[in-house]
PDB file of N, CA, C and O in Angstrom:
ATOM      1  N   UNK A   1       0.836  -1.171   0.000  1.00  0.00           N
ATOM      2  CA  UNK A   1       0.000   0.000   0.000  1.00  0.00           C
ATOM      3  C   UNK A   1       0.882   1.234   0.000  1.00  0.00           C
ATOM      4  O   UNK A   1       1.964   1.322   0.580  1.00  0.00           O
ATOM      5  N   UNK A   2       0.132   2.428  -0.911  1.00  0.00           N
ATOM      6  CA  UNK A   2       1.445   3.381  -1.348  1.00  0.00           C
ATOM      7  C   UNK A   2       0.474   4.465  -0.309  1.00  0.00           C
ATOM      8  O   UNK A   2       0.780   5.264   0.577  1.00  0.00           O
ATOM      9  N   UNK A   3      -0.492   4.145  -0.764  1.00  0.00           N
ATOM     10  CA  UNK A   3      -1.387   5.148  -0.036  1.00  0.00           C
ATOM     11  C   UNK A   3      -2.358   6.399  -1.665  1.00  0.00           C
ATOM     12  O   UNK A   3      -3.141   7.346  -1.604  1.00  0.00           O
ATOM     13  N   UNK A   4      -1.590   5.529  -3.046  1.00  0.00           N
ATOM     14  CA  UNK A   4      -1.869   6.594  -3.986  1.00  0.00           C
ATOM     15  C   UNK A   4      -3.460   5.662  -4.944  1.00  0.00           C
ATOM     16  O   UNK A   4      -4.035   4.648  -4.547  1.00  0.00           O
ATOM     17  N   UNK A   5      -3.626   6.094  -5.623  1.00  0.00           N
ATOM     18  CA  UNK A   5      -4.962   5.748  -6.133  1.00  0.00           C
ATOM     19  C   UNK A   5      -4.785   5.620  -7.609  1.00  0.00           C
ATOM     20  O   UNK A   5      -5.544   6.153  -8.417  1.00  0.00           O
ATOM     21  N   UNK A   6      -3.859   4.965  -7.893  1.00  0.00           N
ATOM     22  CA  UNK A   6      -3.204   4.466  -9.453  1.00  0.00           C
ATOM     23  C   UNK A   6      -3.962   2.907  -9.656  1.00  0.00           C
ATOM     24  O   UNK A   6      -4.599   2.207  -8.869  1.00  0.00           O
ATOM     25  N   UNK A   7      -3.530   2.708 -11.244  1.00  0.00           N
ATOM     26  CA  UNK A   7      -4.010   1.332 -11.727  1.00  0.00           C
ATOM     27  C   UNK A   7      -3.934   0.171 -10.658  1.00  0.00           C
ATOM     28  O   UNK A   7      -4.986  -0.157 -10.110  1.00  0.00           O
ATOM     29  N   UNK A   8      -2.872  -0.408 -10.359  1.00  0.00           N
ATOM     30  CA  UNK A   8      -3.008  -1.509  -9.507  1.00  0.00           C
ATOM     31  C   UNK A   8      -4.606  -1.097  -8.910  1.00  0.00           C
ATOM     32  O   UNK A   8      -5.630  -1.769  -9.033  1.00  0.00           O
ATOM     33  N   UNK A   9      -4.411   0.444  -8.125  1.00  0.00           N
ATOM     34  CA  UNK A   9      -5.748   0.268  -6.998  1.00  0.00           C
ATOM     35  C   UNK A   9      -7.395  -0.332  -7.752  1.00  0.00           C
ATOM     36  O   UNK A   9      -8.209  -1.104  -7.247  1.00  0.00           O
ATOM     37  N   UNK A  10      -7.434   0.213  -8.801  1.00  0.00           N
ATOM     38  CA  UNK A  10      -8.535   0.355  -9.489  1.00  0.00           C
ATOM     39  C   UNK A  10      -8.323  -1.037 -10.101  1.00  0.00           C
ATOM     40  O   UNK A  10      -9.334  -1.451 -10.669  1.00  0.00           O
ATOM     41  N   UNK A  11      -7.570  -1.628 -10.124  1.00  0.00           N
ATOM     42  CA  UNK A  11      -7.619  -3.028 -11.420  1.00  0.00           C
ATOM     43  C   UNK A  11      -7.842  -4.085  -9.842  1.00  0.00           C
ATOM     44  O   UNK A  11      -8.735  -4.932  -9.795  1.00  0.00           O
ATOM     45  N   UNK A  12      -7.029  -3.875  -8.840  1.00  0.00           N
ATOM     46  CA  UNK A  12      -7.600  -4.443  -7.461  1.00  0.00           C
ATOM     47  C   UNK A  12      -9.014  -4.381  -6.809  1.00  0.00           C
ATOM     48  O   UNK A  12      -9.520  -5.335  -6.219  1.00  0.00           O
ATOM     49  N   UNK A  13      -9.636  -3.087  -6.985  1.00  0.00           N
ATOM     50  CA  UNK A  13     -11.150  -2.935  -6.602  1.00  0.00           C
ATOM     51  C   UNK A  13     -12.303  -3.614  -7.640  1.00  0.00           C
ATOM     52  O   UNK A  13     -13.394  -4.138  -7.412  1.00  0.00           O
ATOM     53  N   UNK A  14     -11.417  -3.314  -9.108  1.00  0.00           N
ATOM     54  CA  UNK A  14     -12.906  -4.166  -9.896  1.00  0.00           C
ATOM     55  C   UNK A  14     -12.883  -5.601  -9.603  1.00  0.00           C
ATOM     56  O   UNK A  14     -13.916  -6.271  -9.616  1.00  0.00           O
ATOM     57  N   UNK A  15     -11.303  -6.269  -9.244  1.00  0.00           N
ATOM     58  CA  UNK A  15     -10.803  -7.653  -9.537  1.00  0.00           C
ATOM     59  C   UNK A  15     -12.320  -8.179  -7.836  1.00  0.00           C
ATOM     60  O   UNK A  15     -13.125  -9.095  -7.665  1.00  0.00           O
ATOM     61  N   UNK A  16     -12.007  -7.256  -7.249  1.00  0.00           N
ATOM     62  CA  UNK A  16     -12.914  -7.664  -5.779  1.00  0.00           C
ATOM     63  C   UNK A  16     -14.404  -7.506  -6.177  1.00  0.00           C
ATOM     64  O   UNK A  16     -15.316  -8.305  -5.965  1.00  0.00           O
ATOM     65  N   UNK A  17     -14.458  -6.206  -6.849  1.00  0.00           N
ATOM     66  CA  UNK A  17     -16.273  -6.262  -6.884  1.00  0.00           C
ATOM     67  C   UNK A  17     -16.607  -7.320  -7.664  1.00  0.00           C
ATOM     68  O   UNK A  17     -17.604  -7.945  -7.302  1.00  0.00           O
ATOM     69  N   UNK A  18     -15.615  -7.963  -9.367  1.00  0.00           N
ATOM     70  CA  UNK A  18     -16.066  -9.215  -9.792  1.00  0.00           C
ATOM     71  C   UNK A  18     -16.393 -10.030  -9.013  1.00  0.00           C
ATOM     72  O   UNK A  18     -17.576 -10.357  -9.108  1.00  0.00           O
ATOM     73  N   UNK A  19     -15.557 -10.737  -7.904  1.00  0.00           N
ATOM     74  CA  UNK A  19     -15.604 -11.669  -7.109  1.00  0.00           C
ATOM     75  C   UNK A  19     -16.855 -12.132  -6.427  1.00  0.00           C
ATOM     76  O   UNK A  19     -17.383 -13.240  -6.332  1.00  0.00           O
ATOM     77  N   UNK A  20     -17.312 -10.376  -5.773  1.00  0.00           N
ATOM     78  CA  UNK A  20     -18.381 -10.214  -4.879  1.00  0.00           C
ATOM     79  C   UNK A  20     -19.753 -10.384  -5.972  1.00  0.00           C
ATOM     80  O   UNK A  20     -20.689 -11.083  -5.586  1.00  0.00           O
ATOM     81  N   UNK A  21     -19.794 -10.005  -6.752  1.00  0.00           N
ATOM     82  CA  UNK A  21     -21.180 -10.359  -7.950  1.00  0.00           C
ATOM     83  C   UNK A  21     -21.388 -11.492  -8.143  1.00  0.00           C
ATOM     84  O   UNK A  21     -22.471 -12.054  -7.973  1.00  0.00           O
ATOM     85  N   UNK A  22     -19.933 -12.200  -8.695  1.00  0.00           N
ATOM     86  CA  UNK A  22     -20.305 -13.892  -8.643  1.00  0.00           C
ATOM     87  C   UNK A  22     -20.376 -14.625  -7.389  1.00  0.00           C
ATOM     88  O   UNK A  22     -21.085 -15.628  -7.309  1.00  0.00           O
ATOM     89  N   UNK A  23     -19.525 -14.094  -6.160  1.00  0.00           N
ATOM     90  CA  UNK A  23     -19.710 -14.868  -5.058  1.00  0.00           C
ATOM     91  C   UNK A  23     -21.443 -14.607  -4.571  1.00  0.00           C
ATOM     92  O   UNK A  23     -21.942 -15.682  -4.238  1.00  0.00           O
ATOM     93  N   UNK A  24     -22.557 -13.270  -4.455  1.00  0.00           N
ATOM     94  CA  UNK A  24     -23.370 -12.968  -3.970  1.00  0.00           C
ATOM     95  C   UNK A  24     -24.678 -13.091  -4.659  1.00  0.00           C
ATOM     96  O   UNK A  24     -25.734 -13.096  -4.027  1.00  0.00           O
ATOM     97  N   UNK A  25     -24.586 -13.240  -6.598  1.00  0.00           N
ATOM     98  CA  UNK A  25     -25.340 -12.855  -7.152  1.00  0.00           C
ATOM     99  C   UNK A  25     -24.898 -14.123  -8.716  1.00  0.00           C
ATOM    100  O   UNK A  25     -25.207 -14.118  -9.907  1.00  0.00           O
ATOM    101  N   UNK A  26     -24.301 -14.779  -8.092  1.00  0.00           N
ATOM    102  CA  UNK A  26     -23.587 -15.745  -9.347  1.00  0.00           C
ATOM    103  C   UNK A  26     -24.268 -15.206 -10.639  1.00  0.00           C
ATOM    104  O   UNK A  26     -25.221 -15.568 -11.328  1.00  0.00           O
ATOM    105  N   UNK A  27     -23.258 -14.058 -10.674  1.00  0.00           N
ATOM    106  CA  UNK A  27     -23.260 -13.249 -12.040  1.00  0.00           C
ATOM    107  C   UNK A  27     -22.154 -14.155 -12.950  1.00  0.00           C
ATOM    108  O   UNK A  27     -22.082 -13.762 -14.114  1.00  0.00           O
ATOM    109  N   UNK A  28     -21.391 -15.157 -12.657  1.00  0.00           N
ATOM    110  CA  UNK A  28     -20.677 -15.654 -13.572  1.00  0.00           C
ATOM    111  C   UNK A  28     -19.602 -14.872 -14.643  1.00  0.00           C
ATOM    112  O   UNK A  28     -19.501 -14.862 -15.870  1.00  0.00           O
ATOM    113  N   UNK A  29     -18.920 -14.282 -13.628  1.00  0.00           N
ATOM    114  CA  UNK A  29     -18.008 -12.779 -14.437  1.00  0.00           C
ATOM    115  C   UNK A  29     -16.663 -13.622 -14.563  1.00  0.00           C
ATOM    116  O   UNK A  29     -16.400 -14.664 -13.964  1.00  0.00           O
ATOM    117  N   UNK A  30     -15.825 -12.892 -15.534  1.00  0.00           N
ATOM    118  CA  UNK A  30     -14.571 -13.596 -15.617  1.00  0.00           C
ATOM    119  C   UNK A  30     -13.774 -12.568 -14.556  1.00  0.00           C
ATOM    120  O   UNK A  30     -13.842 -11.354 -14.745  1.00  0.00           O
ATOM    121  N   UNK A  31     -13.101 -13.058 -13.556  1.00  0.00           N
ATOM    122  CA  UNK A  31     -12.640 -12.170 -12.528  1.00  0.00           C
ATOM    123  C   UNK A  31     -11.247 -11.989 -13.224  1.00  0.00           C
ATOM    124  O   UNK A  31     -10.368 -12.831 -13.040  1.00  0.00           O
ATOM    125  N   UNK A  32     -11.012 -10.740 -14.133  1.00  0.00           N
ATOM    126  CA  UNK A  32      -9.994 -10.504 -14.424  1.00  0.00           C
ATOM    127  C   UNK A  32      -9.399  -8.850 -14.328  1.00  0.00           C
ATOM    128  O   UNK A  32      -8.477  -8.435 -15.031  1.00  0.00           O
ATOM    129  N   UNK A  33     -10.263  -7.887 -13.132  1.00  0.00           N
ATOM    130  CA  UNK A  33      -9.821  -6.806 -12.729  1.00  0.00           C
ATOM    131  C   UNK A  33     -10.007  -5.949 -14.041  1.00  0.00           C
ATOM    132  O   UNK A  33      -9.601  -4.814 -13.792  1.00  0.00           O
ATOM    133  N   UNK A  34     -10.458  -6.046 -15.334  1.00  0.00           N
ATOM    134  CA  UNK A  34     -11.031  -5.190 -15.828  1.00  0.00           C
ATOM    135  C   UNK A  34     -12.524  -4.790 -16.307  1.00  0.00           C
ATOM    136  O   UNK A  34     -13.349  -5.657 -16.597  1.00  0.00           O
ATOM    137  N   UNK A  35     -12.795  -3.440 -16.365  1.00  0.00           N
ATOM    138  CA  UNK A  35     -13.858  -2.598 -16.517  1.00  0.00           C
ATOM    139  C   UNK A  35     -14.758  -3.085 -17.752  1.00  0.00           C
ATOM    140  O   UNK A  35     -14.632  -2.219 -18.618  1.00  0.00           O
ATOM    141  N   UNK A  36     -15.276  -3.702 -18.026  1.00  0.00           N
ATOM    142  CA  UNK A  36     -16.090  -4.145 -19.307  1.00  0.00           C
ATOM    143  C   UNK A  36     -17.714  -4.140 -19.303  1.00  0.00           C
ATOM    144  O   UNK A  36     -18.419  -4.069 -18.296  1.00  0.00           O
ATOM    145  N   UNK A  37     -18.098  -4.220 -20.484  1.00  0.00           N
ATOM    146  CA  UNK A  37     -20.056  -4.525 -20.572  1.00  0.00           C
ATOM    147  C   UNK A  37     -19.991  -5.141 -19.629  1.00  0.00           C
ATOM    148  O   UNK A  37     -20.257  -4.576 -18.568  1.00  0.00           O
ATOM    149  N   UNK A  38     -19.633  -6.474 -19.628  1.00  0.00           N
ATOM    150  CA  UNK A  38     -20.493  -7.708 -18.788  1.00  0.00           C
ATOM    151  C   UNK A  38     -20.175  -7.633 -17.167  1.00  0.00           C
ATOM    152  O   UNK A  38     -20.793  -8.322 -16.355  1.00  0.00           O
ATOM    153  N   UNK A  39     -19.024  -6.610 -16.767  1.00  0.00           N
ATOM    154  CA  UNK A  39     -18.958  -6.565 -15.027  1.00  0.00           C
ATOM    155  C   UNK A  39     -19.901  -5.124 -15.056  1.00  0.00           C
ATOM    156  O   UNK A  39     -20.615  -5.171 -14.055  1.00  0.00           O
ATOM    157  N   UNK A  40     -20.159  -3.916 -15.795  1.00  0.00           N
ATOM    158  CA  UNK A  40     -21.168  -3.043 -15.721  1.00  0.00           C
ATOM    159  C   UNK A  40     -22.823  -3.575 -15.916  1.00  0.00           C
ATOM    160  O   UNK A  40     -23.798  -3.137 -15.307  1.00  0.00           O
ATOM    161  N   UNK A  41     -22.802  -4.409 -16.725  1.00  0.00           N
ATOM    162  CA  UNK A  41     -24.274  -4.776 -16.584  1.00  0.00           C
ATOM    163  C   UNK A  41     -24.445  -5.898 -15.439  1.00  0.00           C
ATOM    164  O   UNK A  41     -25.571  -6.209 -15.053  1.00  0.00           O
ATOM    165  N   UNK A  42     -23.556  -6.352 -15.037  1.00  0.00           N
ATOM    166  CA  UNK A  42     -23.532  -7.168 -13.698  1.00  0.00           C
ATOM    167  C   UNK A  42     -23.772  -5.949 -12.097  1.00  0.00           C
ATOM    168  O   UNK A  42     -23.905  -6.326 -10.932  1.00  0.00           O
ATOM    169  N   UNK A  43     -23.761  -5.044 -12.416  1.00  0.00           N
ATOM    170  CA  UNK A  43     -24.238  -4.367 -11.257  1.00  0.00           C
ATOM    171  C   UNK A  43     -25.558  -4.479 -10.829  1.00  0.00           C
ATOM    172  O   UNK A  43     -26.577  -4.442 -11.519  1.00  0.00           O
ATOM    173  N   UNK A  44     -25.429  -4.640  -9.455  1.00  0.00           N
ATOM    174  CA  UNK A  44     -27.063  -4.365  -8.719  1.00  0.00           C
ATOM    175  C   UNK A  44     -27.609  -3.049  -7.885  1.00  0.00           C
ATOM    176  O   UNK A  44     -27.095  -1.967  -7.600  1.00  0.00           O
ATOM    177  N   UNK A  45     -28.392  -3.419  -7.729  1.00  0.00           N
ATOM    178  CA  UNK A  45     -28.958  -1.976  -6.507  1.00  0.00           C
ATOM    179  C   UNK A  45     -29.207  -3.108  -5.514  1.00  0.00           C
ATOM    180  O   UNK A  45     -29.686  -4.197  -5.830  1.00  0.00           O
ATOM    181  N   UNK A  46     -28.867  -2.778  -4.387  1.00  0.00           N
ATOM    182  CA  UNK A  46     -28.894  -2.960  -3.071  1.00  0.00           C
ATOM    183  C   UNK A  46     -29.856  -2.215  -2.482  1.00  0.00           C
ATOM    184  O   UNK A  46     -29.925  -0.988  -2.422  1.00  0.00           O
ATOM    185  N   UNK A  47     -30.823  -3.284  -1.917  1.00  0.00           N
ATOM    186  CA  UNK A  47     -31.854  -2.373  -1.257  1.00  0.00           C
ATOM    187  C   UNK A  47     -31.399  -2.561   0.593  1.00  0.00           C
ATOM    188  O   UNK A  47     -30.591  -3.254   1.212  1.00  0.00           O
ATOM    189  N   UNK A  48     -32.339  -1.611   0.924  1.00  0.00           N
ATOM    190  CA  UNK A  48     -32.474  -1.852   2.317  1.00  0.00           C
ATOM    191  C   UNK A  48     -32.814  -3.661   3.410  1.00  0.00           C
ATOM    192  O   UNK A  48     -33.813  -4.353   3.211  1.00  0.00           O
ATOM    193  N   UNK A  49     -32.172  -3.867   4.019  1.00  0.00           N
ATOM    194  CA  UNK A  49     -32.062  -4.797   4.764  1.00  0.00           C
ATOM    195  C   UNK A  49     -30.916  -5.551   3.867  1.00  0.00           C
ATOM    196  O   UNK A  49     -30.122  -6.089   4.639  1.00  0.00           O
ATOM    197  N   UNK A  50     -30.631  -5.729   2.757  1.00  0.00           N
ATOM    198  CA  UNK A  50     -29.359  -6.659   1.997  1.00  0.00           C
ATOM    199  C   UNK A  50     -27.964  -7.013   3.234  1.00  0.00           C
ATOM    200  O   UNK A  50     -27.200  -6.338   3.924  1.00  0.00           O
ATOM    201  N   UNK A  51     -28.131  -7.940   3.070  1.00  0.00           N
ATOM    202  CA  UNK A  51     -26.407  -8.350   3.732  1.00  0.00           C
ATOM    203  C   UNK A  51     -25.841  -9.241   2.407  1.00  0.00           C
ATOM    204  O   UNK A  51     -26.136  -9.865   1.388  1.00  0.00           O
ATOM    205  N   UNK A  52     -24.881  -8.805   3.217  1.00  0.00           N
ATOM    206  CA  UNK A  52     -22.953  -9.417   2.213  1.00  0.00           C
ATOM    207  C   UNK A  52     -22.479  -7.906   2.284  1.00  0.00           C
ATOM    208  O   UNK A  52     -22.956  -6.869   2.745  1.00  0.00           O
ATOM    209  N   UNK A  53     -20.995  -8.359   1.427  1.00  0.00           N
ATOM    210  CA  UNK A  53     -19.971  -7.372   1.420  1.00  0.00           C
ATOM    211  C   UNK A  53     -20.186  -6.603   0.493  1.00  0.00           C
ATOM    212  O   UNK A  53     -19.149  -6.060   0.111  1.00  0.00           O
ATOM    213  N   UNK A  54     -21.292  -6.240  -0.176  1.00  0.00           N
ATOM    214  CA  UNK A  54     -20.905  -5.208  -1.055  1.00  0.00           C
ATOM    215  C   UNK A  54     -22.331  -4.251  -0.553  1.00  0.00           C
ATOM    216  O   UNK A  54     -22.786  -3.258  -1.121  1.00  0.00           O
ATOM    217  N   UNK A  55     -22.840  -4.940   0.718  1.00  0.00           N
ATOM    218  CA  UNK A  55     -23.573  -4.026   1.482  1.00  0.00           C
ATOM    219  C   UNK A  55     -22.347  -3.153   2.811  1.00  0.00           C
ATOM    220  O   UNK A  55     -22.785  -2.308   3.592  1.00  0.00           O
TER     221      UNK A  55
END
């Protein structure tokens, strides 16, 4: 940790939110830390009362 907000960080945060879609919502994403259609249309809305980690 650098403490700065460069690629690694951002190719590390999508590589986790993939994870969390297929682990919570078996969106079936290829967890490969980049930005594409199929991890953007894999987003949800989280409503009120939701548990997991991307609550």
């Amino acid at each position: 940790m650098d403490g700065f907000n460069g690629p690694k960080t951002k190719f590390a945060l999508i590589k986790a939110l993939q994870k969390e879609l297929n682990k919570q919502f078996n969106k079936k994403l290829v967890v490969d830390g980049k930005w594409g259609v199929k991890t953007k249309d894999a987003i949800v809305t989280v409503e009120k009362g939701a548990k997991g980690n991307l609550t």
